[in-house]
Amino acid sequence: MSKDIFKKCREYHDSKDARAQGFYPYFRRIDDSEGNHVICEGKRKIMIGSNNYLGLAQDPRVIEAACDATRRFGAGCTGSRLLNGTISLHEELESALADFLQRESVLLFSTGFFANQGALTALTEAEDAILCDRENHASIIEGCQTSVARLVPYRHNSAPALRNRLKRLPEDAGKLVVMDGVFSMSGDIADLPSMIEVSKEYGGVMYVDEAHSLGVLGPQGRGTVHHFGVNDDVPIVMGTFSKSLGSMGGFIAGSQEMIEFLKHKARCLIFTAALAPAVVGGVLKALEIMRSEPERIDQLWKNTRKMHEGFKSLGFNIGSTQTPIVPILIGSEARSFTFAQRLFEEGVFATPAIYPAVRYGEAIVRTSFMSTHTEKDLDFILEIFAKLARELGTFDDPVYTQPGRRRNIFDFALQEQDR
Ligand SMILES: Cc1ncc(COP(=O)(O)O)c(C=O)c1O
């Protein structure tokens, strides 16, 4: 008899158990959005769980541009960019981004996930190695797993660890060093200057994912490579529209030669439908606003500083974040669910992140802040956190509930001790 492929589904109870206990925190239905607030179960909640850093997802000018694009080109492109799906707005956005990021060329993908997966897979071959920060986003890991190249994880944001890995690789292997510019869970900024220096010593090629740094770091929000002034040392930059630019989609930026290659070799581009006109029209407008209203980014940083200080003074452990992503370190998964549920009941929308998004036993409630949060919003949020600190504690010394089982998503690939 054949193996029953649905057995694992029948035996999967985690989500049902959490629901039964009344603290299931995922797939929460939003019935309406009003700026920084959402309506869930008939009640207003302040949103601190999104990546809408500049508040552009709700900007009326962006919404109008999305509607205009729909009226002009229709609801969808109904085909791949390669075939019937390229409209003038795609090319306009590619040029606008290339100009903004000071790159020769840009290629849009239907999601940021596809951009990472498509580029990493297409650019690497069997004799190559992808050196991957252990806290990189899942889409990078997916790209590494889809690629035929060897995956070489290195300790988070550590130039000495990268050197240790690089020096053991064959001299003639292609070496792609991939990292997030801002790490999506910890909020750390990549130490690009040190990583670039080490990478150069061994002939590595840098690839930086700017998903959480566009609109946040660098002049006009040009990202981590511009923040550090190392644009010329990073041949491949990836970005998304699903955060500061308030929509969805992704891109790869680099040389014209590389983009021409990806256009014809990246399966995640060729075999999927092109970004819908509404998305591209909206992103074009959001990019224009982001460039012309730098005060949004200034406000984002003002809000960020206030919240870092506020959480710390309440006694919460926010790790090593340097950005608007502020993890509240909790430790146990169950307690992170309880904490998020209590926040929700008090009118604050934030979600827990558990393994494999973070290391096992190091659950967080991930909060992130926007330029459009007002002083009153932020004070209200801190008041609620203060209340919960009194009620549940601050978890300032995260308890690793199962220390023996701490692991991260890379464990499948670790053949040797991480150094
Ligand atoms: C660092 C990073 N890279 C890539 C992605 C994927 O982006 P998208 O949501 O556009 O697929 C994300 C999304 O969460 C991310 O955080």
Short mmCIF file of C-alpha atoms and ligand atoms in Angstrom, two decimals:
data_model
loop_
_atom_site.label_atom_id
_atom_site.label_comp_id
_atom_site.label_asym_id
_atom_site.label_seq_id
_atom_site.Cartn_x
_atom_site.Cartn_y
_atom_site.Cartn_z
CA MET A 1 0.00 0.00 0.00
CA SER A 2 1.27 3.50 -0.80
CA LYS A 3 2.30 5.80 2.02
CA ASP A 4 -0.52 8.10 3.12
CA ILE A 5 0.72 11.59 2.30
CA PHE A 6 -2.06 13.16 4.39
CA LYS A 7 -1.07 11.36 7.61
CA LYS A 8 1.08 14.31 8.72
CA CYS A 9 -1.83 16.69 8.15
CA ARG A 10 -4.16 14.60 10.29
CA GLU A 11 -1.53 14.43 13.01
CA TYR A 12 -0.78 18.18 12.98
CA HIS A 13 -2.40 19.74 16.04
CA ASP A 14 -0.25 22.71 17.07
CA SER A 15 -2.44 25.42 15.57
CA LYS A 16 -5.67 23.74 16.70
CA ASP A 17 -4.32 23.42 20.26
CA ALA A 18 -3.34 27.10 20.35
CA ARG A 19 -6.78 28.08 19.01
CA ALA A 20 -8.49 25.91 21.61
CA GLN A 21 -6.50 27.63 24.34
CA GLY A 22 -7.49 31.04 22.97
CA PHE A 23 -4.08 32.41 22.03
CA TYR A 24 -3.56 31.53 18.38
CA PRO A 25 -1.88 34.69 17.00
CA TYR A 26 -1.69 34.11 13.25
CA PHE A 27 -3.95 34.76 10.26
CA ARG A 28 -5.84 37.39 12.25
CA ARG A 29 -8.53 38.83 10.04
CA ILE A 30 -8.42 42.58 9.44
CA ASP A 31 -11.79 43.96 8.42
CA ASP A 32 -10.71 47.53 7.79
CA SER A 33 -7.62 49.71 7.81
CA GLU A 34 -7.52 53.33 8.94
CA GLY A 35 -3.98 54.66 8.73
CA ASN A 36 -2.05 53.14 11.62
CA HIS A 37 -5.10 51.36 12.96
CA VAL A 38 -6.90 48.24 11.87
CA ILE A 39 -10.32 46.95 12.77
CA CYS A 40 -10.40 43.37 14.00
CA GLU A 41 -13.40 41.67 15.60
CA GLY A 42 -15.16 45.06 15.52
CA LYS A 43 -12.45 46.77 17.60
CA ARG A 44 -9.74 49.27 16.73
CA LYS A 45 -6.17 48.07 17.20
CA ILE A 46 -3.01 50.05 16.70
CA MET A 47 -0.75 48.31 14.19
CA ILE A 48 2.83 47.64 15.28
CA GLY A 49 3.20 44.40 13.40
CA SER A 50 3.61 45.60 9.82
CA ASN A 51 6.56 46.61 7.64
CA ASN A 52 4.77 49.68 6.33
CA TYR A 53 7.61 51.85 7.69
CA LEU A 54 6.65 55.07 5.92
CA GLY A 55 2.88 54.60 6.06
CA LEU A 56 2.72 54.64 2.25
CA ALA A 57 0.39 51.63 1.93
CA GLN A 58 -2.49 53.91 2.94
CA ASP A 59 -1.34 57.11 1.22
CA PRO A 60 -4.23 58.43 -0.94
CA ARG A 61 -1.80 59.38 -3.74
CA VAL A 62 -0.47 55.83 -3.88
CA ILE A 63 -3.98 54.40 -3.87
CA GLU A 64 -5.02 56.77 -6.68
CA ALA A 65 -1.97 55.81 -8.78
CA ALA A 66 -2.82 52.13 -8.30
CA CYS A 67 -6.40 52.80 -9.47
CA ASP A 68 -5.17 54.78 -12.51
CA ALA A 69 -2.85 51.95 -13.53
CA THR A 70 -5.72 49.46 -13.22
CA ARG A 71 -8.00 51.62 -15.38
CA ARG A 72 -5.27 51.92 -18.01
CA PHE A 73 -3.91 48.34 -18.14
CA GLY A 74 -6.54 46.19 -16.40
CA ALA A 75 -6.58 44.15 -13.22
CA GLY A 76 -3.71 41.85 -14.15
CA CYS A 77 -1.06 41.10 -16.78
CA THR A 78 -2.23 37.49 -17.17
CA GLY A 79 1.15 36.23 -18.18
CA SER A 80 4.87 36.24 -17.57
CA ARG A 81 7.10 39.25 -18.22
CA LEU A 82 8.91 37.14 -20.84
CA LEU A 83 5.79 36.57 -22.89
CA ASN A 84 2.78 38.91 -22.81
CA GLY A 85 3.18 40.46 -19.35
CA THR A 86 5.54 43.43 -19.80
CA ILE A 87 3.77 46.79 -19.64
CA SER A 88 5.39 50.21 -19.87
CA LEU A 89 4.93 50.72 -16.10
CA HIS A 90 7.25 47.77 -15.36
CA GLU A 91 10.01 49.34 -17.40
CA GLU A 92 9.32 52.77 -15.91
CA LEU A 93 9.67 51.38 -12.40
CA GLU A 94 12.86 49.50 -13.32
CA SER A 95 14.41 52.74 -14.65
CA ALA A 96 13.25 54.76 -11.62
CA LEU A 97 14.78 52.21 -9.24
CA ALA A 98 18.04 51.99 -11.20
CA ASP A 99 18.32 55.77 -11.01
CA PHE A 100 17.46 55.83 -7.30
CA LEU A 101 19.89 53.08 -6.36
CA GLN A 102 22.63 54.21 -8.76
CA ARG A 103 22.71 50.90 -10.59
CA GLU A 104 22.99 50.10 -14.28
CA SER A 105 19.90 47.97 -14.34
CA VAL A 106 16.98 46.56 -12.32
CA LEU A 107 14.68 43.59 -12.85
CA LEU A 108 11.27 43.30 -11.15
CA PHE A 109 10.03 40.01 -9.70
CA SER A 110 6.49 39.23 -8.54
CA THR A 111 7.61 38.94 -4.91
CA GLY A 112 10.78 39.60 -2.96
CA PHE A 113 10.82 35.90 -2.15
CA PHE A 114 11.00 35.09 -5.87
CA ALA A 115 13.71 37.71 -6.42
CA ASN A 116 15.97 35.97 -3.89
CA GLN A 117 15.09 32.48 -4.97
CA GLY A 118 15.33 33.28 -8.68
CA ALA A 119 18.62 35.18 -8.53
CA LEU A 120 20.45 32.84 -6.15
CA THR A 121 19.46 29.81 -8.17
CA ALA A 122 20.24 31.27 -11.57
CA LEU A 123 23.56 32.85 -10.61
CA THR A 124 25.23 29.85 -8.97
CA GLU A 125 26.55 26.51 -10.25
CA ALA A 126 27.57 23.20 -8.68
CA GLU A 127 31.18 24.18 -8.04
CA ASP A 128 30.17 27.46 -6.34
CA ALA A 129 29.50 28.19 -2.67
CA ILE A 130 26.85 30.46 -1.19
CA LEU A 131 28.01 31.87 2.12
CA CYS A 132 24.88 32.64 4.05
CA ASP A 133 24.42 34.51 7.35
CA ARG A 134 22.62 32.20 9.77
CA GLU A 135 19.90 34.81 10.35
CA ASN A 136 19.16 35.52 6.70
CA HIS A 137 15.56 35.58 5.55
CA ALA A 138 13.79 32.34 4.62
CA SER A 139 13.63 33.37 0.94
CA ILE A 140 17.44 33.42 0.83
CA ILE A 141 17.57 30.03 2.47
CA GLU A 142 15.04 28.77 -0.05
CA GLY A 143 17.24 30.15 -2.84
CA CYS A 144 20.25 28.38 -1.34
CA GLN A 145 18.35 25.12 -1.15
CA THR A 146 17.07 25.40 -4.71
CA SER A 147 20.54 26.25 -6.00
CA VAL A 148 22.93 23.42 -6.85
CA ALA A 149 25.76 25.34 -5.19
CA ARG A 150 27.16 24.36 -1.80
CA LEU A 151 25.51 26.14 1.13
CA VAL A 152 27.97 27.44 3.71
CA PRO A 153 26.29 29.09 6.71
CA TYR A 154 28.30 31.45 8.90
CA ARG A 155 27.69 32.94 12.35
CA HIS A 156 25.38 35.94 12.31
CA ASN A 157 27.02 39.18 11.21
CA SER A 158 30.51 37.88 12.04
CA ALA A 159 33.41 38.81 9.76
CA PRO A 160 35.81 36.38 11.52
CA ALA A 161 33.28 33.55 11.00
CA LEU A 162 32.97 34.49 7.34
CA ARG A 163 36.77 34.46 6.97
CA ASN A 164 36.94 30.98 8.55
CA ARG A 165 34.45 29.71 6.06
CA LEU A 166 35.96 31.40 3.03
CA LYS A 167 39.48 30.26 3.68
CA ARG A 168 38.46 26.61 3.62
CA LEU A 169 36.85 26.81 0.19
CA PRO A 170 38.72 25.91 -2.99
CA GLU A 171 40.42 28.97 -4.40
CA ASP A 172 38.76 28.61 -7.78
CA ALA A 173 35.17 28.16 -6.45
CA GLY A 174 32.71 30.99 -7.07
CA LYS A 175 31.88 32.50 -3.67
CA LEU A 176 28.66 34.42 -3.21
CA VAL A 177 28.37 36.13 0.20
CA VAL A 178 24.70 36.80 0.96
CA MET A 179 23.25 38.79 3.81
CA ASP A 180 20.29 40.89 4.83
CA GLY A 181 21.12 44.60 5.06
CA VAL A 182 18.79 44.83 8.05
CA PHE A 183 17.88 41.51 9.67
CA SER A 184 14.14 41.03 9.69
CA MET A 185 13.74 39.61 13.20
CA SER A 186 16.57 41.12 15.25
CA GLY A 187 16.58 44.54 13.56
CA ASP A 188 20.42 44.41 13.40
CA ILE A 189 22.22 46.26 10.64
CA ALA A 190 24.68 44.14 8.66
CA ASP A 191 28.31 44.99 9.33
CA LEU A 192 28.89 45.51 5.63
CA PRO A 193 32.27 47.27 5.76
CA SER A 194 33.88 44.34 7.65
CA MET A 195 32.11 41.68 5.59
CA ILE A 196 33.16 43.34 2.35
CA GLU A 197 36.77 43.58 3.48
CA VAL A 198 36.88 39.85 4.29
CA SER A 199 34.96 38.87 1.18
CA LYS A 200 37.39 40.80 -1.02
CA GLU A 201 40.38 38.96 0.47
CA TYR A 202 38.99 35.66 -0.83
CA GLY A 203 37.46 36.81 -4.12
CA GLY A 204 33.87 36.73 -2.77
CA VAL A 205 30.96 38.53 -4.45
CA MET A 206 28.59 40.41 -2.12
CA TYR A 207 24.79 40.10 -2.37
CA VAL A 208 22.72 42.30 -0.01
CA ASP A 209 18.99 41.96 0.65
CA GLU A 210 17.67 45.48 1.26
CA ALA A 211 14.08 44.43 2.09
CA HIS A 212 14.06 46.20 5.48
CA SER A 213 16.57 48.93 4.69
CA LEU A 214 14.94 50.59 1.69
CA GLY A 215 13.16 53.68 2.93
CA VAL A 216 14.86 53.28 6.29
CA LEU A 217 18.64 53.60 5.91
CA GLY A 218 20.89 55.71 3.72
CA PRO A 219 20.23 59.04 2.00
CA GLN A 220 16.56 59.22 0.91
CA GLY A 221 16.20 55.61 2.09
CA ARG A 222 18.54 54.11 -0.53
CA GLY A 223 19.45 51.22 1.75
CA THR A 224 22.34 49.75 3.70
CA VAL A 225 24.91 49.86 0.90
CA HIS A 226 24.39 53.63 0.59
CA HIS A 227 24.25 54.04 4.38
CA PHE A 228 27.80 52.67 4.52
CA GLY A 229 28.90 54.22 1.20
CA VAL A 230 29.75 50.80 -0.26
CA ASN A 231 27.46 50.69 -3.27
CA ASP A 232 30.36 49.92 -5.61
CA ASP A 233 31.53 46.99 -3.48
CA VAL A 234 28.22 45.14 -3.65
CA PRO A 235 27.51 43.92 -7.18
CA ILE A 236 24.08 42.46 -6.35
CA VAL A 237 21.33 44.21 -4.42
CA MET A 238 17.88 42.77 -3.82
CA GLY A 239 14.87 44.71 -2.57
CA THR A 240 11.15 44.42 -1.94
CA PHE A 241 8.09 46.61 -2.36
CA SER A 242 6.32 44.85 0.50
CA LYS A 243 7.73 47.09 3.24
CA SER A 244 8.51 50.83 2.95
CA LEU A 245 6.99 51.00 -0.53
CA GLY A 246 3.71 49.75 0.84
CA SER A 247 2.78 47.09 -1.71
CA MET A 248 4.21 43.77 -2.90
CA GLY A 249 6.88 42.59 -5.33
CA GLY A 250 10.65 42.59 -5.43
CA PHE A 251 13.67 43.33 -7.57
CA ILE A 252 17.30 42.62 -8.26
CA ALA A 253 19.63 45.51 -9.10
CA GLY A 254 23.09 45.24 -10.65
CA SER A 255 24.97 45.31 -13.92
CA GLN A 256 23.16 45.33 -17.22
CA GLU A 257 24.92 42.09 -18.15
CA MET A 258 23.69 40.29 -15.02
CA ILE A 259 20.12 41.58 -15.40
CA GLU A 260 20.03 40.51 -19.04
CA PHE A 261 21.12 37.02 -17.92
CA LEU A 262 18.51 36.84 -15.13
CA LYS A 263 15.78 37.97 -17.51
CA HIS A 264 16.34 34.81 -19.52
CA LYS A 265 17.45 32.34 -16.84
CA ALA A 266 15.59 33.07 -13.58
CA ARG A 267 12.78 30.55 -13.45
CA CYS A 268 10.96 32.52 -10.74
CA LEU A 269 10.62 35.32 -13.26
CA ILE A 270 9.95 33.42 -16.44
CA PHE A 271 7.36 30.99 -15.11
CA THR A 272 5.13 33.31 -13.11
CA ALA A 273 2.76 36.15 -13.95
CA ALA A 274 4.10 39.69 -13.99
CA LEU A 275 3.33 42.19 -11.21
CA ALA A 276 -0.20 43.56 -11.61
CA PRO A 277 -0.56 47.12 -12.99
CA ALA A 278 -2.07 48.38 -9.71
CA VAL A 279 1.01 47.22 -7.82
CA VAL A 280 3.49 48.81 -10.22
CA GLY A 281 1.54 52.07 -10.48
CA GLY A 282 1.30 52.29 -6.70
CA VAL A 283 4.99 51.51 -6.15
CA LEU A 284 6.07 54.13 -8.71
CA LYS A 285 4.10 56.76 -6.80
CA ALA A 286 5.35 55.51 -3.42
CA LEU A 287 8.95 55.76 -4.63
CA GLU A 288 8.35 59.30 -5.87
CA ILE A 289 6.88 60.28 -2.48
CA MET A 290 9.69 58.58 -0.58
CA ARG A 291 12.26 60.59 -2.54
CA SER A 292 10.48 63.91 -2.27
CA GLU A 293 9.40 63.70 1.40
CA PRO A 294 12.54 62.78 3.36
CA GLU A 295 10.88 64.10 6.52
CA ARG A 296 9.03 60.77 6.65
CA ILE A 297 12.30 58.95 7.21
CA ASP A 298 13.38 61.52 9.81
CA GLN A 299 10.12 60.93 11.68
CA LEU A 300 10.55 57.16 11.42
CA TRP A 301 13.90 57.47 13.19
CA LYS A 302 12.49 59.81 15.80
CA ASN A 303 9.77 57.26 16.55
CA THR A 304 12.31 54.45 16.54
CA ARG A 305 14.55 56.16 19.09
CA LYS A 306 11.58 56.87 21.34
CA MET A 307 10.48 53.24 21.29
CA HIS A 308 13.99 51.82 21.86
CA GLU A 309 14.33 54.06 24.90
CA GLY A 310 10.77 53.44 26.05
CA PHE A 311 11.01 49.64 25.95
CA LYS A 312 14.41 49.64 27.61
CA SER A 313 13.24 51.90 30.41
CA LEU A 314 10.33 49.53 31.06
CA GLY A 315 12.88 46.72 31.46
CA PHE A 316 12.25 44.81 28.24
CA ASN A 317 15.14 43.15 26.44
CA ILE A 318 15.17 44.38 22.83
CA GLY A 319 18.38 42.62 21.85
CA SER A 320 20.78 44.44 19.56
CA THR A 321 18.29 46.18 17.29
CA GLN A 322 19.40 49.40 15.63
CA THR A 323 16.31 49.95 13.51
CA PRO A 324 12.49 50.35 13.56
CA ILE A 325 12.25 46.56 13.95
CA VAL A 326 12.15 46.06 17.70
CA PRO A 327 12.01 42.47 18.97
CA ILE A 328 10.71 42.00 22.48
CA LEU A 329 12.73 39.01 23.63
CA ILE A 330 10.58 36.55 25.52
CA GLY A 331 12.12 33.09 25.20
CA SER A 332 9.32 30.58 25.53
CA GLU A 333 6.91 30.18 22.63
CA ALA A 334 3.91 29.79 24.92
CA ARG A 335 4.72 33.01 26.75
CA SER A 336 5.23 34.90 23.50
CA PHE A 337 1.75 33.77 22.41
CA THR A 338 0.25 34.85 25.73
CA PHE A 339 1.99 38.21 25.55
CA ALA A 340 0.81 38.87 21.98
CA GLN A 341 -2.73 37.84 22.90
CA ARG A 342 -2.79 40.24 25.86
CA LEU A 343 -1.45 43.03 23.63
CA PHE A 344 -4.24 42.34 21.15
CA GLU A 345 -6.88 42.40 23.87
CA GLU A 346 -5.50 45.76 25.01
CA GLY A 347 -5.72 47.18 21.46
CA VAL A 348 -2.19 46.57 20.09
CA PHE A 349 -1.60 44.38 17.02
CA ALA A 350 1.79 42.61 17.05
CA THR A 351 2.66 38.99 16.41
CA PRO A 352 5.07 36.53 17.98
CA ALA A 353 7.91 35.07 15.95
CA ILE A 354 8.96 31.56 16.86
CA TYR A 355 11.28 28.90 15.43
CA PRO A 356 12.27 28.72 12.57
CA ALA A 357 11.88 32.51 12.14
CA VAL A 358 14.10 32.86 15.22
CA ARG A 359 16.29 30.35 17.06
CA TYR A 360 14.50 27.67 19.01
CA GLY A 361 13.68 28.83 22.53
CA GLU A 362 14.27 32.48 21.63
CA ALA A 363 10.73 33.50 20.74
CA ILE A 364 10.00 37.19 20.40
CA VAL A 365 7.06 39.48 19.93
CA ARG A 366 8.16 41.41 16.86
CA THR A 367 7.20 45.07 16.90
CA SER A 368 7.99 47.57 14.16
CA PHE A 369 7.34 51.25 13.95
CA MET A 370 6.18 53.65 11.28
CA SER A 371 6.75 57.30 10.50
CA THR A 372 3.00 57.84 10.73
CA HIS A 373 2.70 56.68 14.36
CA THR A 374 1.92 59.78 16.38
CA GLU A 375 3.34 60.69 19.76
CA LYS A 376 -0.04 59.77 21.22
CA ASP A 377 0.03 56.34 19.50
CA LEU A 378 3.50 55.61 20.83
CA ASP A 379 2.65 56.72 24.37
CA PHE A 380 -0.42 54.50 24.31
CA ILE A 381 1.68 51.51 23.17
CA LEU A 382 4.23 52.08 25.95
CA GLU A 383 1.42 52.37 28.49
CA ILE A 384 0.10 48.97 27.43
CA PHE A 385 3.57 47.43 27.56
CA ALA A 386 4.03 48.88 31.05
CA LYS A 387 0.74 47.31 32.11
CA LEU A 388 1.78 43.92 30.69
CA ALA A 389 5.21 44.19 32.28
CA ARG A 390 3.45 44.43 35.66
CA GLU A 391 1.11 41.59 34.78
CA LEU A 392 3.42 39.12 33.00
CA GLY A 393 6.98 40.34 33.64
CA THR A 394 9.53 41.71 31.20
CA PHE A 395 11.42 38.51 30.31
CA ASP A 396 14.55 40.62 30.49
CA ASP A 397 16.64 37.53 31.01
CA PRO A 398 15.20 35.28 28.30
CA VAL A 399 14.76 31.79 29.57
CA TYR A 400 15.72 29.29 26.93
CA THR A 401 13.07 26.80 27.76
CA GLN A 402 14.84 23.86 26.18
CA PRO A 403 18.50 24.86 26.15
CA GLY A 404 19.56 21.46 24.88
CA ARG A 405 17.39 21.89 21.83
CA ARG A 406 18.41 25.37 20.72
CA ARG A 407 18.75 25.16 17.00
CA ASN A 408 18.21 27.27 14.01
CA ILE A 409 16.99 26.79 10.51
CA PHE A 410 20.44 25.92 9.21
CA ASP A 411 21.00 22.89 11.34
CA PHE A 412 20.24 20.63 8.39
CA ALA A 413 23.29 22.05 6.66
CA LEU A 414 25.77 22.12 9.49
CA GLN A 415 28.31 19.42 8.90
CA GLU A 416 31.00 21.12 10.91
CA GLN A 417 31.00 23.23 14.05
CA ASP A 418 30.11 26.84 13.38
CA ARG A 419 33.03 29.11 14.17
C1 LIG B 1 14.79 40.19 4.50
C2 LIG B 1 13.65 39.79 3.62
N1 LIG B 1 13.91 39.41 2.35
C3 LIG B 1 12.93 39.04 1.52
C4 LIG B 1 11.62 39.04 1.90
C5 LIG B 1 10.55 38.59 0.95
O1 LIG B 1 9.88 39.69 0.49
P1 LIG B 1 8.39 39.62 -0.10
O2 LIG B 1 7.46 39.81 1.02
O3 LIG B 1 8.38 40.75 -1.06
O4 LIG B 1 8.23 38.31 -0.78
C6 LIG B 1 11.29 39.45 3.19
C7 LIG B 1 9.88 39.47 3.62
O5 LIG B 1 9.49 39.32 4.71
C8 LIG B 1 12.33 39.82 4.08
O6 LIG B 1 12.06 40.19 5.33
#
